[in-house]
mmCIF file of C-alpha atoms in Angstrom:
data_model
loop_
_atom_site.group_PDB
_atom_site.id
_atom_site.type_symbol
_atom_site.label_atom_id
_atom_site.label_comp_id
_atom_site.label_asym_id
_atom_site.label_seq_id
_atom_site.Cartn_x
_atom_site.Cartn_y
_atom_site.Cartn_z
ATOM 1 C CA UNK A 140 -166.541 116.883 129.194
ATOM 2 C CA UNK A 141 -167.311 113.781 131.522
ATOM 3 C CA UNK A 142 -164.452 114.875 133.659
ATOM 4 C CA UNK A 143 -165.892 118.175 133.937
ATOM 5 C CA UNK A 144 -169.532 117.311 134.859
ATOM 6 C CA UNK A 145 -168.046 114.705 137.297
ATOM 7 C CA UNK A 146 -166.507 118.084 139.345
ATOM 8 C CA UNK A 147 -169.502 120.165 139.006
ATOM 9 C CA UNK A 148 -171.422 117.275 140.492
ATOM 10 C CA UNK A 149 -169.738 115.878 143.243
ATOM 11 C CA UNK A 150 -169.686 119.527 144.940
ATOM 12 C CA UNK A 151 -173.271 119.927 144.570
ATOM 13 C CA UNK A 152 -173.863 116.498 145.957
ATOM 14 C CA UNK A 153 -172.136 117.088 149.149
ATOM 15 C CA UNK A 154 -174.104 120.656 149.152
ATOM 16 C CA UNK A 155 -176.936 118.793 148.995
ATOM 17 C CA UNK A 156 -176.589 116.237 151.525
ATOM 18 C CA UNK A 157 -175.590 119.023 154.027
ATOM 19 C CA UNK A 158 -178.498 120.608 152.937
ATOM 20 C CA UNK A 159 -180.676 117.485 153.794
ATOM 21 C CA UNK A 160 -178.938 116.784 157.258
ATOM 22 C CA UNK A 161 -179.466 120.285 158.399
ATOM 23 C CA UNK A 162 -182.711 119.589 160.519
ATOM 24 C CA UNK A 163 -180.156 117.858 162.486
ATOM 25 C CA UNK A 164 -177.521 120.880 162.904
ATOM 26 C CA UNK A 165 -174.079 120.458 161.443
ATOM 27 C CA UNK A 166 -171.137 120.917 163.201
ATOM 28 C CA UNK A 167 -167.180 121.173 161.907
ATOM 29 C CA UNK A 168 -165.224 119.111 164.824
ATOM 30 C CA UNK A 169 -161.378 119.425 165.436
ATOM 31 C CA UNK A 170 -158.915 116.981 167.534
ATOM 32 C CA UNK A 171 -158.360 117.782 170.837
ATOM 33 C CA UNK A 172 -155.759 120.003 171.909
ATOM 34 C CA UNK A 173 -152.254 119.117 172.537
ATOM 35 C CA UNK A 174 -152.372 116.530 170.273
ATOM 36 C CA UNK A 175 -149.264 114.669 168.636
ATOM 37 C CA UNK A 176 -150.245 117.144 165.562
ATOM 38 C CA UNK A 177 -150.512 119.978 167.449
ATOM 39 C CA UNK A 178 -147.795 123.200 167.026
ATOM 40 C CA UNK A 179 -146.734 124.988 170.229
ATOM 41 C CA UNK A 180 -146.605 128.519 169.250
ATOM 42 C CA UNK A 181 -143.887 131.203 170.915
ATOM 43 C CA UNK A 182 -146.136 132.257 174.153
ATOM 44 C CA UNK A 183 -147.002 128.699 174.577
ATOM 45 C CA UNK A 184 -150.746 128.467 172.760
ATOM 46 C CA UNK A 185 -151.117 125.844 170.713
ATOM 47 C CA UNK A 186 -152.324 125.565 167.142
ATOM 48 C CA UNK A 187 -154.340 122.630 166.018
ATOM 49 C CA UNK A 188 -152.803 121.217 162.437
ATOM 50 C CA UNK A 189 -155.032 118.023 162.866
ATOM 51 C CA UNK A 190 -157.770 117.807 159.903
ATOM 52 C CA UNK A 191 -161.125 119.564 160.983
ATOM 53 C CA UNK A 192 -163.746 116.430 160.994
ATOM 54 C CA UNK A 193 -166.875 117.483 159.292
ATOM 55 C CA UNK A 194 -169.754 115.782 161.338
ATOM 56 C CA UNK A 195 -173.593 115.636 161.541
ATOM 57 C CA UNK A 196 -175.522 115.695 164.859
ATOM 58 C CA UNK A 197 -178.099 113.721 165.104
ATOM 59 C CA UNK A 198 -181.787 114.736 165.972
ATOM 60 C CA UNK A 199 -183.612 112.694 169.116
ATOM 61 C CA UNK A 200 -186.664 111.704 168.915
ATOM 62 C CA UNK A 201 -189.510 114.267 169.349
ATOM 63 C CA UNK A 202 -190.807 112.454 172.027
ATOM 64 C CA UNK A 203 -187.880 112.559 174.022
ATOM 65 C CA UNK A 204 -187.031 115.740 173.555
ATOM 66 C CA UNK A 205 -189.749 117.021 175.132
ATOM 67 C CA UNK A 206 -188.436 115.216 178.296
ATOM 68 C CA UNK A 207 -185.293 116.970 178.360
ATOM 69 C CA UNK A 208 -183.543 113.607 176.884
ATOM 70 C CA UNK A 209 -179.426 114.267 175.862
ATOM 71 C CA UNK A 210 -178.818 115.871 172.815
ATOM 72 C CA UNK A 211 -178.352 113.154 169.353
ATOM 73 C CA UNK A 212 -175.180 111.504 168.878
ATOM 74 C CA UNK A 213 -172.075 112.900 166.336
ATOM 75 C CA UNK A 214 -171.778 110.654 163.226
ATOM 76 C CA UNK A 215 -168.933 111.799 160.795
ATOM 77 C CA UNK A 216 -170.748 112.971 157.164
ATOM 78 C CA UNK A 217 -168.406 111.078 155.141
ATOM 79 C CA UNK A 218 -167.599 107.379 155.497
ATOM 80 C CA UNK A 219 -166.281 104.421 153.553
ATOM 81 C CA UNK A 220 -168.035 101.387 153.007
ATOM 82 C CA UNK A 221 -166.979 97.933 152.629
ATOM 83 C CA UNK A 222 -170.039 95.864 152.400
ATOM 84 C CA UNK A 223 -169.665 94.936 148.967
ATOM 85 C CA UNK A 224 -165.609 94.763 148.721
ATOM 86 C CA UNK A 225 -163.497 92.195 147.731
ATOM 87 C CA UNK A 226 -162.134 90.241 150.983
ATOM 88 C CA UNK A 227 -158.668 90.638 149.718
ATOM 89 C CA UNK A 228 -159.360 94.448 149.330
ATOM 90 C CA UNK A 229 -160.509 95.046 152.430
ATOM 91 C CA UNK A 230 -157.464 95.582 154.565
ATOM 92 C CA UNK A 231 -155.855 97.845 151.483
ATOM 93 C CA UNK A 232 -158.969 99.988 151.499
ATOM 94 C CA UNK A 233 -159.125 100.718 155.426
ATOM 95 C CA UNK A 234 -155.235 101.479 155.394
ATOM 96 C CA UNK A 235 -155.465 104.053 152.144
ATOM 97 C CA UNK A 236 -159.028 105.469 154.093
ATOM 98 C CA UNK A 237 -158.735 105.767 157.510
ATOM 99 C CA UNK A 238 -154.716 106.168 158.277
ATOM 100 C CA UNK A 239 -153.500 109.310 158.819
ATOM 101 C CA UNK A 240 -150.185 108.568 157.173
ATOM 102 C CA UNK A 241 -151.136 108.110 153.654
ATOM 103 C CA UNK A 242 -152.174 112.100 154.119
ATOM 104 C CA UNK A 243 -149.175 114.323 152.503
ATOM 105 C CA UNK A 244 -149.042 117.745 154.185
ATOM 106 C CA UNK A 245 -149.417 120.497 151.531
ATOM 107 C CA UNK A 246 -147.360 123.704 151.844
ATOM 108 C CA UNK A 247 -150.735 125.756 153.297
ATOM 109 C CA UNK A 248 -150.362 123.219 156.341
ATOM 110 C CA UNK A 249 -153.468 121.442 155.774
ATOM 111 C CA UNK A 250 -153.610 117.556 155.713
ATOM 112 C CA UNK A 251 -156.404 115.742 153.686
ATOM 113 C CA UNK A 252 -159.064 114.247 155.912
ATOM 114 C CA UNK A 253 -159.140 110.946 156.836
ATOM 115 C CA UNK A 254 -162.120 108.904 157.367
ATOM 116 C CA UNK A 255 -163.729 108.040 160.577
ATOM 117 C CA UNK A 256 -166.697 106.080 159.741
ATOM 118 C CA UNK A 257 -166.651 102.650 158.160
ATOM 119 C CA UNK A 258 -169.856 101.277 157.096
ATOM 120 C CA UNK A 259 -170.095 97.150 156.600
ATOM 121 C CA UNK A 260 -172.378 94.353 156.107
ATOM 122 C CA UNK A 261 -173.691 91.217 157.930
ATOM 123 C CA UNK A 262 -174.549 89.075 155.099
ATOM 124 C CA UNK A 263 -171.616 87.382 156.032
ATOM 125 C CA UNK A 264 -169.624 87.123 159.014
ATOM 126 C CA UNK A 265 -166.178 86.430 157.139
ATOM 127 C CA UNK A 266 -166.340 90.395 156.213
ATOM 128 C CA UNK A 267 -166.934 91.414 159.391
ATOM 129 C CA UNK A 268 -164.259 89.192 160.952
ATOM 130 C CA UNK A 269 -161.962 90.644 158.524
ATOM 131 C CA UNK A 270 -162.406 94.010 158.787
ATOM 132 C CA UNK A 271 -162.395 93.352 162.750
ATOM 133 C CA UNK A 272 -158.769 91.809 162.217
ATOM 134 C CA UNK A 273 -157.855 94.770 159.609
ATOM 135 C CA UNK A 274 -159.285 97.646 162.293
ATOM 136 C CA UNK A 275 -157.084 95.829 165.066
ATOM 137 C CA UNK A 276 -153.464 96.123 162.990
ATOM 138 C CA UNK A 277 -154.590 99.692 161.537
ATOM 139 C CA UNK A 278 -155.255 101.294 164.088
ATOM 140 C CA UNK A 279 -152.165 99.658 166.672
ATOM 141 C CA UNK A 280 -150.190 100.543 164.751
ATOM 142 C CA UNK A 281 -151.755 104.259 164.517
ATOM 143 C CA UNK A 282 -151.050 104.146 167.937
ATOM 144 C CA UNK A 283 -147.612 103.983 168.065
ATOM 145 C CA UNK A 284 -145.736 107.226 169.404
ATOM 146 C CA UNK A 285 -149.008 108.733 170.013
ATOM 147 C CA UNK A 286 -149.617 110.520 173.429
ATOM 148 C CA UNK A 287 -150.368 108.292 176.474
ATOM 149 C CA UNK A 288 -154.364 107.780 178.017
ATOM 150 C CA UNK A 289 -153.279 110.119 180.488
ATOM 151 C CA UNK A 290 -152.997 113.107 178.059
ATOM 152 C CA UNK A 291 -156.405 112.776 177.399
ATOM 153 C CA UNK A 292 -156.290 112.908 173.748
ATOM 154 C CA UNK A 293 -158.713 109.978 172.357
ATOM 155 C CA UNK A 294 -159.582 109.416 168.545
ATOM 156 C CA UNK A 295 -163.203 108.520 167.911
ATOM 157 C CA UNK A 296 -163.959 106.246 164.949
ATOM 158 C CA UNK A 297 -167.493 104.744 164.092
ATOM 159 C CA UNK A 298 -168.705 101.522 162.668
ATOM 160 C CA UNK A 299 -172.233 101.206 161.020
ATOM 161 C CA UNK A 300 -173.317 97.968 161.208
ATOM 162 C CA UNK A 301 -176.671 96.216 159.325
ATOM 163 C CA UNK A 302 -179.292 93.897 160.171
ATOM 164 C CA UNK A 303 -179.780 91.453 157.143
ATOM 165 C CA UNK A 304 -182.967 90.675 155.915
ATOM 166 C CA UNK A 305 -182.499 86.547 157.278
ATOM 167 C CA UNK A 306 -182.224 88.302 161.026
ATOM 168 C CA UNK A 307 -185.521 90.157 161.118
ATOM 169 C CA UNK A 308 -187.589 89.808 164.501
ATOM 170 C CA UNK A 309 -185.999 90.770 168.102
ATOM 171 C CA UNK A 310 -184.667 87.412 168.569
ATOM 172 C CA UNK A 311 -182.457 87.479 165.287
ATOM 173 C CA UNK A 312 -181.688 90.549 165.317
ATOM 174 C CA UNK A 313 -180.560 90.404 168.846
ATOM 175 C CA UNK A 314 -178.458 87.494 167.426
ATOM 176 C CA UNK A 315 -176.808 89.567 164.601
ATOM 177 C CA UNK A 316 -175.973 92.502 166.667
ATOM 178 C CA UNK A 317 -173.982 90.286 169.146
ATOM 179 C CA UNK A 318 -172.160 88.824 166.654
ATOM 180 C CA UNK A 319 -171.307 91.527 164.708
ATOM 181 C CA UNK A 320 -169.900 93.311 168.112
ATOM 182 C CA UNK A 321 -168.366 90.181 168.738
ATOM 183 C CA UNK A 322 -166.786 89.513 164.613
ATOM 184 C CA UNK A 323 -165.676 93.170 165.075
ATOM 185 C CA UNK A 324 -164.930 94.636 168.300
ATOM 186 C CA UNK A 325 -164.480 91.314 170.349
ATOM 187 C CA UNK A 326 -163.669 93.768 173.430
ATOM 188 C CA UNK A 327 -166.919 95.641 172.731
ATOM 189 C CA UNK A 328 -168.096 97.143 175.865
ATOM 190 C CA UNK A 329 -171.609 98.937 176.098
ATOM 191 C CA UNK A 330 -172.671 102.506 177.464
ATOM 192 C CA UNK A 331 -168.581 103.867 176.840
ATOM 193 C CA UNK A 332 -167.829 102.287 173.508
ATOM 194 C CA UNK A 333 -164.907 100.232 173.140
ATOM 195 C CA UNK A 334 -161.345 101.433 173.628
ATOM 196 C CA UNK A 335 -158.170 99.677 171.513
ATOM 197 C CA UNK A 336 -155.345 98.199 173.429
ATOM 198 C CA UNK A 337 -153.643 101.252 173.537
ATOM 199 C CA UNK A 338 -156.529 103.051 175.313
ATOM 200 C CA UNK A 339 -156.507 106.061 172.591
ATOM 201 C CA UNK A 340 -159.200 104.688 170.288
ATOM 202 C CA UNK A 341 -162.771 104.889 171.215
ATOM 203 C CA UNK A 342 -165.675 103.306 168.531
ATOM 204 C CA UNK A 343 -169.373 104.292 168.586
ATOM 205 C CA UNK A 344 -171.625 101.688 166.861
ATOM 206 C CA UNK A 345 -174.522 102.516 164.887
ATOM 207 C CA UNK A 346 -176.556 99.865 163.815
ATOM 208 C CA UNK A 347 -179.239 100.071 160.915
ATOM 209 C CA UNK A 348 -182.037 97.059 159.348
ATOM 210 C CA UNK A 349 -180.615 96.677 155.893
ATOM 211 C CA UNK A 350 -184.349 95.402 154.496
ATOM 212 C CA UNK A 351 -188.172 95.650 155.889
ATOM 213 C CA UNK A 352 -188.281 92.246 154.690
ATOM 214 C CA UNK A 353 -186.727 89.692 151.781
ATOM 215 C CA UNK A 354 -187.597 90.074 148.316
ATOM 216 C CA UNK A 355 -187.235 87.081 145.812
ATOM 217 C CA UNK A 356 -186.034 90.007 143.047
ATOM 218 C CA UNK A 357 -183.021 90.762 145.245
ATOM 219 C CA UNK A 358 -181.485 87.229 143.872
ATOM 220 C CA UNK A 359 -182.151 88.196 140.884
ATOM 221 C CA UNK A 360 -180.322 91.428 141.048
ATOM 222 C CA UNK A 361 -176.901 92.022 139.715
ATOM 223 C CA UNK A 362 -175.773 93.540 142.823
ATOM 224 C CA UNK A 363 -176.633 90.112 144.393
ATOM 225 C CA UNK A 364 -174.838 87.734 141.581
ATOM 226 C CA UNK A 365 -171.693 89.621 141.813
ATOM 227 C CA UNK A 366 -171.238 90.341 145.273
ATOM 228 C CA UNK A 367 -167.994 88.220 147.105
ATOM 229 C CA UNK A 368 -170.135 88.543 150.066
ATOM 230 C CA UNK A 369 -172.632 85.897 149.090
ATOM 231 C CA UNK A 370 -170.212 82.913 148.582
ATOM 232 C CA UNK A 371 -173.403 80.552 148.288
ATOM 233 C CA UNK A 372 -175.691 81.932 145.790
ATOM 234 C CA UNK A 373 -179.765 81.171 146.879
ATOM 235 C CA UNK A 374 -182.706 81.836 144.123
ATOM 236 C CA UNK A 375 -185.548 82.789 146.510
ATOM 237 C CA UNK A 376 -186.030 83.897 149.853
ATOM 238 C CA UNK A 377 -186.969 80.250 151.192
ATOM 239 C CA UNK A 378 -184.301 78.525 149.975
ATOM 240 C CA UNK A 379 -181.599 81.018 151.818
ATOM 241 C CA UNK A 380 -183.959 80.514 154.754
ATOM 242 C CA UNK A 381 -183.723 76.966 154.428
ATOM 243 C CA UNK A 382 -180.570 77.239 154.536
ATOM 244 C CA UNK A 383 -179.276 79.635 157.254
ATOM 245 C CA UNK A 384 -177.114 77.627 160.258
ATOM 246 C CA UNK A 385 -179.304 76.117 162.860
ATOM 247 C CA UNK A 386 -177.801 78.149 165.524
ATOM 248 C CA UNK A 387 -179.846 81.322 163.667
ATOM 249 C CA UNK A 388 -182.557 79.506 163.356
ATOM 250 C CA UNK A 389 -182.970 78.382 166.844
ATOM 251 C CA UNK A 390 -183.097 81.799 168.667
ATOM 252 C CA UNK A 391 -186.063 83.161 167.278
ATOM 253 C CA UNK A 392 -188.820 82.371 164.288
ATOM 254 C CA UNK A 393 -187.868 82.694 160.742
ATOM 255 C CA UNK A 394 -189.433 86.464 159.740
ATOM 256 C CA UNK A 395 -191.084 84.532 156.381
ATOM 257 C CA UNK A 396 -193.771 83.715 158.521
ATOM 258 C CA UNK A 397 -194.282 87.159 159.449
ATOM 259 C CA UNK A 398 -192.996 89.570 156.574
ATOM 260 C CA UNK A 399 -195.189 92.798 157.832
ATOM 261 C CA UNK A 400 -194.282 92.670 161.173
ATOM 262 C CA UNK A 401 -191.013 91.220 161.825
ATOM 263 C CA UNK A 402 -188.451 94.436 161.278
ATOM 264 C CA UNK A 403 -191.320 96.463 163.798
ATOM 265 C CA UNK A 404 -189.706 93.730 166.012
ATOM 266 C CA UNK A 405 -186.434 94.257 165.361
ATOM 267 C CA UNK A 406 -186.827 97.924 165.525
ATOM 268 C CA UNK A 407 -187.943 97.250 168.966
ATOM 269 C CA UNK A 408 -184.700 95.207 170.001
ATOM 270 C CA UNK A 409 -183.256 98.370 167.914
ATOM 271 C CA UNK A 410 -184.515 100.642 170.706
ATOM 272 C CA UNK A 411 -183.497 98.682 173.794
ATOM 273 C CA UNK A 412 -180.373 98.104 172.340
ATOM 274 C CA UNK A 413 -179.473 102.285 171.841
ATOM 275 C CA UNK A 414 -181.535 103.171 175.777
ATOM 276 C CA UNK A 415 -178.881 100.532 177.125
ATOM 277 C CA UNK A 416 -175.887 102.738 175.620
ATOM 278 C CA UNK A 417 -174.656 99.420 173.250
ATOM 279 C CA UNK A 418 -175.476 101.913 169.873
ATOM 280 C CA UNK A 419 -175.052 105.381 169.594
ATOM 281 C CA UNK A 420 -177.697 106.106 166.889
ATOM 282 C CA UNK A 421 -179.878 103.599 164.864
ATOM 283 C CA UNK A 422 -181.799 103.599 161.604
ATOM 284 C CA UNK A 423 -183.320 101.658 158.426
ATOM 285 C CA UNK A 424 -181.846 101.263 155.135
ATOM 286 C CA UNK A 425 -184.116 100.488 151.563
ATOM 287 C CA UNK A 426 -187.466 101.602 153.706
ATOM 288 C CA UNK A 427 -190.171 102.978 151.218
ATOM 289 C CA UNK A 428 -192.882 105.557 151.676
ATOM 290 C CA UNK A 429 -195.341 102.991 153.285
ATOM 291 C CA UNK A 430 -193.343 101.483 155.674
ATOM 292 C CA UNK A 431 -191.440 104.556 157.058
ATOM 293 C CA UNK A 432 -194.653 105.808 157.931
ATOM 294 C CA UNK A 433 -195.363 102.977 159.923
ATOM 295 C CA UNK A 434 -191.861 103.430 161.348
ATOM 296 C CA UNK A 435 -192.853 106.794 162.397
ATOM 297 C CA UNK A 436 -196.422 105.703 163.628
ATOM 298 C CA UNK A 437 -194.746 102.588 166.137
ATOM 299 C CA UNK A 438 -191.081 104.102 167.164
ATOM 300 C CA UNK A 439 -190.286 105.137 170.248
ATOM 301 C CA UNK A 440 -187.056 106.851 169.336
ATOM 302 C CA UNK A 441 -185.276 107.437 166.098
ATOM 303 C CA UNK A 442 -184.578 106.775 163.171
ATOM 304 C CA UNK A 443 -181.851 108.982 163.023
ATOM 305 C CA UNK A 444 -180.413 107.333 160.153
ATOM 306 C CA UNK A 445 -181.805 106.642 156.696
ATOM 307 C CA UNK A 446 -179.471 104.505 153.763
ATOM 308 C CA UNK A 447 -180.481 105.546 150.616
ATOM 309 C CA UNK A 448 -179.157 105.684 146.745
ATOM 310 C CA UNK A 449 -178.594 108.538 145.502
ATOM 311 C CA UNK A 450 -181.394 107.341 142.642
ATOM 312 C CA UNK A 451 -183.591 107.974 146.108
ATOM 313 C CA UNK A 452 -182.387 111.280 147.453
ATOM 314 C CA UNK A 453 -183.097 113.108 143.638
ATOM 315 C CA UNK A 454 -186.606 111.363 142.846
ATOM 316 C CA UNK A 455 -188.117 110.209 146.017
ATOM 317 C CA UNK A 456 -189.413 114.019 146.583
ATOM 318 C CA UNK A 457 -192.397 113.281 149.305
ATOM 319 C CA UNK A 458 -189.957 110.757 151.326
ATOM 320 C CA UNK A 459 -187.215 113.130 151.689
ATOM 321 C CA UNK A 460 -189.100 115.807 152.529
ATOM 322 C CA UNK A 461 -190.738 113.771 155.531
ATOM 323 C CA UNK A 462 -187.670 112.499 156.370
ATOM 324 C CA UNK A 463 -186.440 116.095 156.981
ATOM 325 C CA UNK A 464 -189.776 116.719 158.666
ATOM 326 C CA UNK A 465 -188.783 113.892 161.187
ATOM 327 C CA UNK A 466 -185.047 114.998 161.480
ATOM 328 C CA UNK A 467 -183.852 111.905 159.857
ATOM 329 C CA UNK A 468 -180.086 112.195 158.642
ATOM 330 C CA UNK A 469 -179.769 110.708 154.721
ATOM 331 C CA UNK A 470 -177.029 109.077 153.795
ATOM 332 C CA UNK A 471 -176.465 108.257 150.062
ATOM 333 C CA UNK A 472 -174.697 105.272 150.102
ATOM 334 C CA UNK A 473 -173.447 105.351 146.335
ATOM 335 C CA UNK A 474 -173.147 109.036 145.745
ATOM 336 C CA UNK A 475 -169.860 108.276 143.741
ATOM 337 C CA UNK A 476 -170.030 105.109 141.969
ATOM 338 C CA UNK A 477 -173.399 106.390 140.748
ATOM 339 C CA UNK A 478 -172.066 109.865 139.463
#
């Protein structure tokens, strides 16, 4: 019976969540033509036998739209997410979700999708060097016997990267974007993205603010005490203060001082950060009712993105429901470990 339920639930989940992101227009995305996967047929069409890539488009800001401002970025719908993970899992999980050869085609000539969107944390910049390094050998060798720059064939993949709690104000989180880009995608490059070696890989950054502030019960939490993430364990929010690098604490006050007001300034580094073309889309993560509205109330653009649980998306009735009003994509971050 459990196995049952779990299959009558995970279709109504992704129902749902397209159901949620459709003030912001869905769209089903295929490789380019011509690709290495690509079929020529006998009066020389081609047929596409890549995977279709199920994406959301984001909404822009109200504000902008009414100035005639591009059209919202494409974020894939489905991701995988490494934030909490094992260090010594990490490269095993990217390979088995993101490479294209672990796919077996079927006998209706349809490959399994593979995941374009990886979603990681900051709370420690081992995990993000690591999945930098596992990104790098993944994807070169991905590369390999695929067609040349000049084809004009290009795979897209997205990173979504968070703004701890310890990096609130525009300093900081100035500070932990950079280094992220920098842990990650060392030949970052803003406005285009950053290509791989091979010139066939593009990645769009999205960047979201993990907390509106620190909480003393996050220590406390189980999620917290068991994460490999957290190698030093801290009991309050002033003792991991106290004890962040000085480096950190150098480049801008510590957001303790300030707990109301310090992610309103990140949001604004946020902002110039996504006008200057260095993030495609940015959002909040763990916002309730009270301060989204303030969100809303001080933002210039966005948030196109809001990080939820799924514990959220089925009880949080009046948030949703403004968050649809705004055009803010949800994405449940554990809609399967929680099934």
């Amino acid at each position: 019976m459990k196995r049952s339920r779990l299959y009558l639930t995970l279709p109504f989940l992704l129902a749902l969540q397209i159901d949620l992101a459709s003030a912001a227009t869905l769209r089903a995305t295929q490789s380019p033509a011509q690709s290495p996967d690509d079929a020529e047929n006998n009066d020389g069409s081609y047929t596409n036998n890549a995977p279709t890539q199920l994406t959301v488009k984001l909404s822009r800001s109200t504000r902008h739209r009414a100035k005639g401002s591009q059209e919202g970025a494409i974020i894939p719908l489905v991701g995988v997410g490494v934030g909490n993970s094992p260090h010594h899992k990490i490269p095993f999980i990217l390979a088995s979700a993101l490479s294209s050869k672990t796919n077996k085609q079927t006998d209706n000539n349809f490959e399994d999708l593979h995941y374009r969107l990886v979603d990681t944390s900051h709370t420690d910049s081992a995990l993000e060097v690591l999945v930098g390094r596992s990104l790098s050998r993944l994807l070169s060798s991905e590369g390999k016997g695929k067609s040349s720059p000049s084809s004009g064939t290009r795979d897209e993949y997205h990173l979504l990267i968070k703004i701890h709690h310890t990096h609130l104000g525009y300093e900081r989180t100035m500070l932990s974007i950079q280094n992220s880009l920098s842990d990650i995608l060392p030949g970052f490059s803003s406005n285009s993205g950053t290509s791989s070696s091979s010139s066939t890989i593009d990645f769009r950054v999205h960047a979201v603010i993990q907390y509106p502030r620190c909480y003393d019960s996050f220590f406390m939490s189980e999620t917290y005490k068991k994460s490999p993430n957290f190698p030093v364990k801290h009991s309050s929010c002033r003792e991991e203060e106290d004890a962040l690098d000085a480096a950190t604490k150098s480049v801008g006050p510590s957001p303790l001082i300030d707990t109301e007001n310090a992610w309103r300034r990140s949001w604004r580094a946020l902002e110039e950060l996504y006008h200057h073309g260095t993030l495609e889309s940015i959002g909040v993560s763990n916002f309730g009712p009270f301060d989204m509205k303030s969100l809303y109330e001080i933002s210039t653009e966005g948030p196109h993105i809001y990080q939820g649980s799924l514990r959220t998306l089925l009880m949080e009735e009046v948030m949703i429901e403004e968050l649809i009003r705004h055009g803010v994509h949800y994405q449940c971050t554990d809609a399967a470990s929680a099934v």
